[in-house]
XYZ file of C-alpha atoms in Angstrom:
579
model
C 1.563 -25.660 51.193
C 1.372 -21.624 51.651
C 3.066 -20.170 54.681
C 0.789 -18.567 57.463
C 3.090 -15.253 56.493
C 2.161 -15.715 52.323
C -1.695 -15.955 53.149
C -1.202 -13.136 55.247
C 0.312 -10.930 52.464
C -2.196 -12.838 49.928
C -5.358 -11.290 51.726
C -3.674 -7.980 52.529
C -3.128 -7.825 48.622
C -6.384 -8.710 47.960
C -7.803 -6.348 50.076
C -5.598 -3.758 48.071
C -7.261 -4.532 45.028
C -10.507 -4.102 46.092
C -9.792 -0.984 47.504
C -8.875 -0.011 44.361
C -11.395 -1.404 42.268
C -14.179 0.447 44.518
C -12.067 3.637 44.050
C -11.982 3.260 40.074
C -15.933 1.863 40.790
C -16.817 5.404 42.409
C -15.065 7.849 40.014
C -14.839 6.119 37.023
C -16.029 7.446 33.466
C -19.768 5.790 33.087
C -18.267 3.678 30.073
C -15.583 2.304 31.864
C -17.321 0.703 34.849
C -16.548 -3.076 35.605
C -18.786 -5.315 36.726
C -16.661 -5.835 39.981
C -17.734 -9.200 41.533
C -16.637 -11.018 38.783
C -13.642 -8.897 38.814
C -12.831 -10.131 41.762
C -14.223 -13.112 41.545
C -11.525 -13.580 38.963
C -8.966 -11.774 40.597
C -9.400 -14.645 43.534
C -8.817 -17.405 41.410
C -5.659 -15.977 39.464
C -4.311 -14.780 43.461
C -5.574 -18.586 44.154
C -3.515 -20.314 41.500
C -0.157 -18.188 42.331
C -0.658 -18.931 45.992
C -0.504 -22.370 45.728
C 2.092 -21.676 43.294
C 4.207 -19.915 46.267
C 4.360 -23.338 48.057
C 4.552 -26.071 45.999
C 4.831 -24.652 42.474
C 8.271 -26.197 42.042
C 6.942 -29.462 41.877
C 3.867 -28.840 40.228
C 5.235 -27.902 37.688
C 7.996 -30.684 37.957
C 4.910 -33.300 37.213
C 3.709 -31.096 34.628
C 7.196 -31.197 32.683
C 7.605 -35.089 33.323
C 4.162 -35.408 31.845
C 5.828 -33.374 28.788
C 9.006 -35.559 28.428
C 6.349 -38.618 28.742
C 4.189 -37.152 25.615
C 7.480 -36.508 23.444
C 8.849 -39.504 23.817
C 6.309 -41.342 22.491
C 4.516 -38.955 20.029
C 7.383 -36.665 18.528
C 10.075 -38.077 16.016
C 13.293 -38.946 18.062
C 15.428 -36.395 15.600
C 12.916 -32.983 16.083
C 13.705 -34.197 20.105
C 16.979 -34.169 19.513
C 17.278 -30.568 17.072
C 15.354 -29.416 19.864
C 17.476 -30.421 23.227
C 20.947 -29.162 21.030
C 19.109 -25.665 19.396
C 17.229 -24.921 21.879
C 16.650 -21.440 21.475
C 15.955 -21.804 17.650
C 13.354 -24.018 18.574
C 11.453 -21.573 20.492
C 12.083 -18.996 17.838
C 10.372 -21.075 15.699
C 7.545 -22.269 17.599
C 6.524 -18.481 18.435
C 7.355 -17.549 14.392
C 4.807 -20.602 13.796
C 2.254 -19.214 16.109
C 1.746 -15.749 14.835
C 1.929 -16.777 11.551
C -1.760 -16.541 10.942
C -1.341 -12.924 12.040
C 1.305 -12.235 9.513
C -0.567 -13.574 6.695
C -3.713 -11.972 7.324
C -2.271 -9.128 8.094
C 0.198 -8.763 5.065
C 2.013 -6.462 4.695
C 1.925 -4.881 8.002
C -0.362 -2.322 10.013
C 1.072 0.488 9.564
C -0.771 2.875 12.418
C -0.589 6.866 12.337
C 2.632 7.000 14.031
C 4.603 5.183 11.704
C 2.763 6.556 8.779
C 4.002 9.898 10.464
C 7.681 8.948 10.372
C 7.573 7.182 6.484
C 6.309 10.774 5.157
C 9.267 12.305 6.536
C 11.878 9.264 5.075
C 9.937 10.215 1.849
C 11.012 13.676 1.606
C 7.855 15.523 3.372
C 9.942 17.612 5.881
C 9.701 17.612 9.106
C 6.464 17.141 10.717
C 4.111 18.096 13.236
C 2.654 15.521 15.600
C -0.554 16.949 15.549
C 1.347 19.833 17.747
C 0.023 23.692 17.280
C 3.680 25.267 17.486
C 6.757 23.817 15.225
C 10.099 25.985 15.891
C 11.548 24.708 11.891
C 9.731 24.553 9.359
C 12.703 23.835 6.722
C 14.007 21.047 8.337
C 14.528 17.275 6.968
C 13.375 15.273 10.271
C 12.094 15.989 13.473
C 12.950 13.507 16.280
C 9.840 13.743 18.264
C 9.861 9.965 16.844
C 13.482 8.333 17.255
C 15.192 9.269 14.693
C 17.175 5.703 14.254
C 13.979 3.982 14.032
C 12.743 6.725 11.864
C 15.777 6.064 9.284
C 15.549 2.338 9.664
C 12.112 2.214 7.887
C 13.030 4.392 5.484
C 15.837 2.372 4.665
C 13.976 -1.311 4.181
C 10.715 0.672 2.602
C 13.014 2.384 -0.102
C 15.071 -1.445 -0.379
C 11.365 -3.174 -0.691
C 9.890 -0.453 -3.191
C 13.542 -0.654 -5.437
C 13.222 -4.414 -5.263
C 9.491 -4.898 -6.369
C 7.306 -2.578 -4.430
C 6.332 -0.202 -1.929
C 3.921 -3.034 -0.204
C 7.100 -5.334 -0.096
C 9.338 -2.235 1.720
C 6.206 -2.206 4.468
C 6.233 -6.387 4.679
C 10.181 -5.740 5.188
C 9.532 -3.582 7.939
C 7.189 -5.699 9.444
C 8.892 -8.589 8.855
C 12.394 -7.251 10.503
C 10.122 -6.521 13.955
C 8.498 -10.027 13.635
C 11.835 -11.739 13.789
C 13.435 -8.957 16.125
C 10.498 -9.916 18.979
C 10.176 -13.523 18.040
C 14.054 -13.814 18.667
C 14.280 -12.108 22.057
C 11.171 -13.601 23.138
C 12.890 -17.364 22.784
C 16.431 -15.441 24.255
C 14.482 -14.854 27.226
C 12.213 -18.333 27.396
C 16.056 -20.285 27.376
C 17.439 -17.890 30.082
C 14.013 -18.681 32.176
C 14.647 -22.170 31.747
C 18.028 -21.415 33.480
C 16.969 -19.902 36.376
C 14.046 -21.756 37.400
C 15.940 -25.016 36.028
C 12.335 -26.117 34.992
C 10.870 -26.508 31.253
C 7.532 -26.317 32.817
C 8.463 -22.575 33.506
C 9.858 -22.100 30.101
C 6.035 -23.931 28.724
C 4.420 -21.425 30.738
C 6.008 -18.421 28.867
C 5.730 -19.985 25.678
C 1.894 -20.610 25.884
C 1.913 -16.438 27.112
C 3.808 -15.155 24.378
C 2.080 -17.500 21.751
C -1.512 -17.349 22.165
C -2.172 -13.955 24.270
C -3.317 -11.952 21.146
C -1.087 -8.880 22.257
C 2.195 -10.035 21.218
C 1.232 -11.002 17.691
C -0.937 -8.123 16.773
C 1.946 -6.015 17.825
C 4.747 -8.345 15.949
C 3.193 -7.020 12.983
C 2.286 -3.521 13.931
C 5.408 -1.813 12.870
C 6.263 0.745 15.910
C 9.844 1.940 17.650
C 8.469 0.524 20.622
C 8.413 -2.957 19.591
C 11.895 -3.292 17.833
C 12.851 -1.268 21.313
C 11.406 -3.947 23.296
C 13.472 -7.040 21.430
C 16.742 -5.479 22.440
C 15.266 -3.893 25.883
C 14.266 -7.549 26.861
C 17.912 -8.633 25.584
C 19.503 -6.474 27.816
C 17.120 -7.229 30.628
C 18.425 -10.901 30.688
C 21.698 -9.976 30.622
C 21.653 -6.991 33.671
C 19.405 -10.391 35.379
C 22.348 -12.641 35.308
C 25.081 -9.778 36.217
C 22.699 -9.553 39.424
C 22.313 -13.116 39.832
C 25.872 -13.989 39.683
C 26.660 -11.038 41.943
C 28.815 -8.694 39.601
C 30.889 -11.943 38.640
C 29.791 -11.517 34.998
C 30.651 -8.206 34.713
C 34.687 -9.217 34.764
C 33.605 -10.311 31.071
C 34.644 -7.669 28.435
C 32.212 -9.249 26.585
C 29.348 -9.586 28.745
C 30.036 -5.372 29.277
C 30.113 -5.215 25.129
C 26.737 -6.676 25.158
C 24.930 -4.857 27.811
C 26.462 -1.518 26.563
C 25.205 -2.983 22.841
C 21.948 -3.643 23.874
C 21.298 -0.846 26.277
C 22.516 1.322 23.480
C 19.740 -0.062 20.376
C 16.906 -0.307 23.017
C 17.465 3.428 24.127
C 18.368 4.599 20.362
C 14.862 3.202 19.270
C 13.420 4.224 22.581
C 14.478 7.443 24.623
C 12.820 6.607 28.184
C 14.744 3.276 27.998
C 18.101 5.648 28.420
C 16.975 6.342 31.870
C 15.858 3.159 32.678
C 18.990 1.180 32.193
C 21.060 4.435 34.404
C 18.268 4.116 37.345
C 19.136 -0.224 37.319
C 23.049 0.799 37.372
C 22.196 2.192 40.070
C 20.471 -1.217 41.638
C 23.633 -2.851 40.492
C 26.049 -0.666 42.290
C 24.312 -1.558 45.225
C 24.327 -4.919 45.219
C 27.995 -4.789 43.669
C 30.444 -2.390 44.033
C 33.503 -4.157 42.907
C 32.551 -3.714 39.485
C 31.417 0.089 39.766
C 33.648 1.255 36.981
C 31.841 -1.633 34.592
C 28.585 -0.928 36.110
C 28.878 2.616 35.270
C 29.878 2.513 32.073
C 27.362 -0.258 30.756
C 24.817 1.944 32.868
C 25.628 5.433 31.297
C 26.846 4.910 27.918
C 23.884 3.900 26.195
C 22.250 7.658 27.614
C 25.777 9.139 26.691
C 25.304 7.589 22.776
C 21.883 7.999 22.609
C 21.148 11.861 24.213
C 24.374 13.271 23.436
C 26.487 11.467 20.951
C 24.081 10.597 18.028
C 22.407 14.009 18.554
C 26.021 15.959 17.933
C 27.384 13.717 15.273
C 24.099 13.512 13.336
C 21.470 15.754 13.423
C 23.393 18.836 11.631
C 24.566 16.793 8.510
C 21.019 15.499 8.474
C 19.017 18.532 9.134
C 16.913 16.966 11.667
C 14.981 19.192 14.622
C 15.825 18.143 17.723
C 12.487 16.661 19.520
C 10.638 19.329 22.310
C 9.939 18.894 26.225
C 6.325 18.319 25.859
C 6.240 14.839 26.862
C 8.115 15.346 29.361
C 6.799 18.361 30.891
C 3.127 17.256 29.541
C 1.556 15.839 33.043
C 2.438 19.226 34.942
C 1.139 21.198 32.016
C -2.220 18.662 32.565
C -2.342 19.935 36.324
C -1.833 23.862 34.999
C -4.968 23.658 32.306
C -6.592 21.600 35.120
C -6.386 24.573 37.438
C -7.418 26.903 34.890
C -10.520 25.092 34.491
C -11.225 25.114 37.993
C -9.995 28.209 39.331
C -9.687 30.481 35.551
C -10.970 33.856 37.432
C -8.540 33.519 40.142
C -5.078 33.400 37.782
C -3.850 36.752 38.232
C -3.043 38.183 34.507
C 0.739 38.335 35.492
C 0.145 34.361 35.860
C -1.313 34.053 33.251
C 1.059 35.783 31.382
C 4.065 33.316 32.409
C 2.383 30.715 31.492
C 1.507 31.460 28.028
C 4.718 32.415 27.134
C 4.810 28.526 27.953
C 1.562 26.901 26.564
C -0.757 28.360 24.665
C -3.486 28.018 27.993
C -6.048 29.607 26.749
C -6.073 26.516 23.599
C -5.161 24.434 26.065
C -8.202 24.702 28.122
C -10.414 24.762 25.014
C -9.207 21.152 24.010
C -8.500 19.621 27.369
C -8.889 15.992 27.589
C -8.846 14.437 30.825
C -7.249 10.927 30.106
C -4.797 11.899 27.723
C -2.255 15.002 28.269
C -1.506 14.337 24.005
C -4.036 17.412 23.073
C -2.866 19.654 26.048
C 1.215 19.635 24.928
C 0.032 20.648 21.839
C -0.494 23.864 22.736
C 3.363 23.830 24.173
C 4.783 26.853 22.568
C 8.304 25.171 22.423
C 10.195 28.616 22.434
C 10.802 29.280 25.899
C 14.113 30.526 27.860
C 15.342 28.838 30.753
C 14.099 31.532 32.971
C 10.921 31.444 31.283
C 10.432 27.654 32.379
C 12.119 28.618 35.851
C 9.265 31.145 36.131
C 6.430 28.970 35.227
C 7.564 25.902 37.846
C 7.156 28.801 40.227
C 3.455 29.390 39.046
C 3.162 25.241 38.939
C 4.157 25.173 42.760
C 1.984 27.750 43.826
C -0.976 26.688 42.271
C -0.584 23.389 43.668
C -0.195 24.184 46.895
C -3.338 26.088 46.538
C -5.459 23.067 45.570
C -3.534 20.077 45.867
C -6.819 17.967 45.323
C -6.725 19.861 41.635
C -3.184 18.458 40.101
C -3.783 15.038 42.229
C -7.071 14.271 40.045
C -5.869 15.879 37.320
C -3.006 12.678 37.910
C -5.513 10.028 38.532
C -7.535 10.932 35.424
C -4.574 10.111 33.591
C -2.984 6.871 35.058
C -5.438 5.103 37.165
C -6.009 2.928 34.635
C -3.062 1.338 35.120
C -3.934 0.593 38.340
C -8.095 -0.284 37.618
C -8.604 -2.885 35.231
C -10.873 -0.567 33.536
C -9.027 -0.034 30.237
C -8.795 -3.249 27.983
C -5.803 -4.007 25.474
C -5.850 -1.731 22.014
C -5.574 -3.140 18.802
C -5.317 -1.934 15.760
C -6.177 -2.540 12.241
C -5.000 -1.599 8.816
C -6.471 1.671 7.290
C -3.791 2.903 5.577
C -6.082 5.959 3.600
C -7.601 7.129 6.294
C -4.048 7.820 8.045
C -2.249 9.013 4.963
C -4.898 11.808 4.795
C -4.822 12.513 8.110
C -0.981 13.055 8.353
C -0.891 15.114 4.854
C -3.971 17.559 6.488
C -2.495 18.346 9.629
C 0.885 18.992 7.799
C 0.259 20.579 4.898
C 0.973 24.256 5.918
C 4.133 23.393 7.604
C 5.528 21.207 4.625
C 4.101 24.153 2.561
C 2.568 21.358 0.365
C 5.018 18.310 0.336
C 3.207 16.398 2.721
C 0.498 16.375 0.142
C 2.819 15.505 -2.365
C 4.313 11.925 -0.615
C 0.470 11.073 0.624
C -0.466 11.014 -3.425
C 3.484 8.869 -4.004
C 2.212 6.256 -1.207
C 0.336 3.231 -2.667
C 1.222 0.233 -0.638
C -2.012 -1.724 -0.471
C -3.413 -4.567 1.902
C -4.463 -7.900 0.250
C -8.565 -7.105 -0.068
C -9.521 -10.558 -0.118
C -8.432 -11.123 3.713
C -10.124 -7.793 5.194
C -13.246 -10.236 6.064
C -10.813 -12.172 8.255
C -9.012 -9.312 9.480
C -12.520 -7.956 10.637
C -13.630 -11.008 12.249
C -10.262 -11.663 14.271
C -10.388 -7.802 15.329
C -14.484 -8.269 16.218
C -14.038 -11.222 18.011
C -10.896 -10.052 20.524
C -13.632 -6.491 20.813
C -16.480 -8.871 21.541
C -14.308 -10.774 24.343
C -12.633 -7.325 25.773
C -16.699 -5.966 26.266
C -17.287 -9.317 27.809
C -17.832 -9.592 31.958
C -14.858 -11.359 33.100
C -12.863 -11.622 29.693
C -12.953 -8.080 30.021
C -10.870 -7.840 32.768
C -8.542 -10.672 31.495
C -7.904 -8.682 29.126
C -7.124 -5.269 30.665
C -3.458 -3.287 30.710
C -3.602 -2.704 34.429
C -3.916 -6.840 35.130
C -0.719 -7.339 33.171
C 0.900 -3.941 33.665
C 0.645 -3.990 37.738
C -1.506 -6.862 39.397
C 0.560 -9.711 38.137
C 4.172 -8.046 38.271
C 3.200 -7.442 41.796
C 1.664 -10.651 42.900
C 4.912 -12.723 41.605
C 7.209 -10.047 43.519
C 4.746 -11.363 46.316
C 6.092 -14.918 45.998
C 9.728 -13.996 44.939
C 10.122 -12.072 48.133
C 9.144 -15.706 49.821
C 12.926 -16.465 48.109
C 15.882 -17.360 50.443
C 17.514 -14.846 48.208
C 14.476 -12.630 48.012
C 16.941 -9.252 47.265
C 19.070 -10.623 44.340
C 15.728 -11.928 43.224
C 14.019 -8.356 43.370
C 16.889 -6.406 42.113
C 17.219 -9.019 38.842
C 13.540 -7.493 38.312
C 14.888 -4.018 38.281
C 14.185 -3.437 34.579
C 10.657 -4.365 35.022
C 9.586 -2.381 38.021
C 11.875 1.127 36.641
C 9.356 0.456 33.592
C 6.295 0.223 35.319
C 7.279 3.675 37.017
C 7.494 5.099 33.733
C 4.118 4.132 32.759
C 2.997 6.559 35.565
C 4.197 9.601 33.598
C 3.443 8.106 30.367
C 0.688 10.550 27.941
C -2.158 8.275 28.274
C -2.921 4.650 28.928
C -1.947 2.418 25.723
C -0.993 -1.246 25.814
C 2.411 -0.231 23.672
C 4.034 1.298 26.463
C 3.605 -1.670 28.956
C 4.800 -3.539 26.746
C 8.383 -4.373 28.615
C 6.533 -5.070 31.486
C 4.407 -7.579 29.410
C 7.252 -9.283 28.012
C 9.286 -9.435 31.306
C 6.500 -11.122 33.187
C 7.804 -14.815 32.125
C 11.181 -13.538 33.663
C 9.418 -12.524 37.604
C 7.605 -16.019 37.126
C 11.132 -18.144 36.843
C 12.574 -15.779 39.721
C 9.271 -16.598 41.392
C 9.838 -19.670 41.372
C 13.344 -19.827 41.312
C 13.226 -20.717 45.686
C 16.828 -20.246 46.601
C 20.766 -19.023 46.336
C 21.244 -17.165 43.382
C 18.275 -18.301 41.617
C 18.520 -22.210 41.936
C 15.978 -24.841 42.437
C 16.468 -27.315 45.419
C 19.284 -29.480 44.460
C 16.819 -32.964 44.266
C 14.872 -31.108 41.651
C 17.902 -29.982 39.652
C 19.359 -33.401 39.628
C 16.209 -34.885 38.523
C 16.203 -32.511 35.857
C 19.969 -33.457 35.039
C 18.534 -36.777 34.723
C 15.214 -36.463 32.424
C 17.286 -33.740 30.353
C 19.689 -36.759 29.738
């Protein structure tokens, strides 16, 4: 049963929430109010469920995967039990291939969204693009790598192999089809490693029903972006910085477990910049927790930035004429706070300010077009041209004016990320309109490309099947229907699965013997849910890793003592029903 000290921290979590949820209540826009009993209402049985989980989850789900071995045995054919026990991780592949198969078909050959569309006019010969930005430094070059430029290539490459084959619809369908595998693959990489940690299938069940039948992970298997083919190899390396933690640093005297993290680290950061960071701030969680290894640690920790920022940039982007990618996303949430100001305080901004700061970002645009929960329109107006004392100059402004109204830049914050904390904003989906987004990629291009743009919008022709758009319509008008529903509605919201749940099974991990190995194999998980916080907007894309890793925290969860093992009675009866 629960601990006196885990029903403690349940109801001081709880309380948390609500706090929280009354916040968002209060100062939320009027079409993203919850109804917030049954938000909590729900919220108390999910908190229920993992409490009881906390205490005797082991062996609940011990009876739940003897019930399992009890149903195979007599329904399933003894030789798909036995490919199944000896490819065990092919298996899983499978099963998850199988269950968003309905979602490839219908959804053949792919849906293709604006940002991709963005990056297949440039592999076509448009020039570099715009993303919608005011202010592009190069016109005349070949790429821009606002988008990663690896990814960027990599559809280019199996569109032009599809379109030589047969057609340009087959090169999307080979795109899509390459990310389908990619996240189907690492998805059943990570189920088997769960299975090793927690020593239970039940666990490994658990993740399987998640990744099969929540609608997010197949409508984005076949929604071709760089953050999905990132997340296959970020979830890849995940596992394997997990089990250098778990075994204390002992894997790390492995050549070849070094190889594979540096491999990994390297494909998930090529395809996905903020991932560079990500794996350097966990090298740093390693070398804490191991510092025999630190030459090891440091180099599987820092190469992949060192290929990814540095290498690839020097070696490539000359002979390929590509633009190297601006600031604005980075510096986008304190330009946010500055147009925030502006708005607030726009008589007070002394004209030498002012001055400063346009030499930064075009403010007075800025203002004009501000959007509260999104800082995508505001780095627009980022002039991209700036020295270094220029940007030295403006932090100064950014300081001042903060201290001035500190209230200002700390909702101008909240606007933008609280929904990753209020279960306000449900999951997005998308469907396929691939017109409507060729136009609108040509239009806002067309000056810069002087005319190409135009020119590759009227050479792309891939087409959807028509006879499935009626299905298509009433899969996505059924998942809207649920996400306006009270109660499904907050089931399905980003900030349940981005932050809640990641938090309440830290909760119960920290209940571990080994509660600090257990946190620290978690590491990639928690440095991405940071990131979300300085992320452009709220989208379900970005929390993706955290999504994925979830299956992960609930093995560790569960996991109960040294290094990640089960009580030894349980892992023998394991042994035993396994043979």
């Amino acid at each position: 049963m629960p601990t006196v000290k885990n029903s403690l921290i349940t109801g001081a979590f709880a309380a948390c929430f609500t706090l929280f949820c009354i916040v968002g209540q209060i100062c939320a826009d009027d079409d993203k109010h919850l109804n917030l009993l049954i938000c909590l209402g729900v919220f108390s049985l999910f908190f229920a469920f993992f409490l009881l989980l906390s205490g005797s989850g082991r062996r609940i789900l011990f009876a739940v995967q003897h019930v399992l071995y009890w149903i195979s045995a007599r329904f399933a054919p003894k030789r798909l039990l036995a490919f199944a026990c000896n490819h065990e991780k092919l298996t899983l592949f499978l099963a998850l291939a199988i269950a968003w198969l309905p979602y490839l078909v219908l959804f053949f050959p792919g849906i293709v969204v604006y940002d991709t569309t963005w990056e297949l006019f440039q592999t076509q010969g448009s020039g570099a693009l715009t993303m919608g930005r005011a202010h592009l430094a190069d016109t005349t070059a070949a790429f821009t790598d606002h988008k990663p430029l690896v990814h960027m290539l990599l559809i280019g490459l199996l569109f032009n192999l599809g379109k030589t084959i047969c057609s340009q619809t087959l090169g999307i369908f080979l795109v899509t089809l390459l990310q389908y595998i990619a996240m189907a693959w690492s998805f059943a990489f990570l189920l088997k490693y769960c299975r090793t940690v927690s020593g239970l299938r039940g666990v490994q069940l658990v993740g399987l029903l998640f990744f099969a039948l929540f609608p997010t992970f197949p409508m984005y298997a076949v929604s071709p972006f760089n953050d999905c083919i990132a997340l296959a190899a970020f979830v890849v390396w995940a596992i394997y910085f997990a089990e250098a933690i778990r075994t204390k640093g002992t894997s790390l005297q492995s050549s070849k477990m070094i190889i594979l993290l540096v491999l990994w680290g390297t494909i998930a950061s090529l395809m996905k910049k903020p991932n560079a960071f990500i794996i350097i701030a966990c090298a740093v969680v390693l070398v804490v927790f191991e510092r025999k290894h630190i030459a090891a640690i440091l180099v599987q920790g820092f190469a992949p930035a060192f290929i990814c920022l540095f290498l690839v940039p020097a070696i490539v982007y000359n002979p390929l004429n590509v633009l190297p990618g601006d600031k604005g996303e980075y510096l986008g949430t304190f330009f946010q706070q500055t147009v925030a100001y502006a708005l607030n305080h726009g008589g007070e901004i002394p004209d030498s300010d002012r001055e400063v700061i346009d030499k930064i970002l075009d403010l007075d645009e800025a203002v004009n077009h501000y959007n509260p929960i999104t800082f995508d329109k505001t780095k627009y107006y980022y002039r991209n041209s700036e020295t270094t004392e220029e940007l030295i100059d403006y932090f100064i402004i950014w300081a001042r004016q903060g201290a001035d109204d500190p209230l200002c830049y700390l909702s101008a914050v909240a606007h933008l990320q609280y929904p990753w904390i209020y279960p306000s904003q449900t999951m997005d989906y998308y469907n396929i309109d691939y017109e409507a987004l060729k136009k609108s990629v040509a239009s806002l291009n067309a000056d810069y490309t002087h005319g190409k743009a135009l020119i590759v919008r009227d050479s792309l022709n891939y087409q959807a099947l028509p006879s499935l758009e009626g299905p298509r319509n009433t899969i996505l008008g059924f998942l809207l229907k649920l996400e306006n529903t009270p109660g499904f509605n907050f089931l399905l919201s980003i900030a349940l699965y981005a932050t809640w749940i990641p938090l309440i099974l830290s909760f119960i991990a920290l209940a571990t013997r080994k509660r600090k190995i257990s946190l620290a194999a978690l590491a990639p998980m928690y440095a991405s849910m940071a990131v979300l916080f300085i992320s452009p907007l709220v989208m379900c894309r970005y929390a993706l890793p955290v999504f994925a890793l979830t299956p992960l925290a609930f093995a560790i969860a569960l996991s109960g003592t040294k290094q990640g093992e089960i009580p030894r009675e349980l892992n023998a009866q394991c042994a035993k029903s396994d043979s």
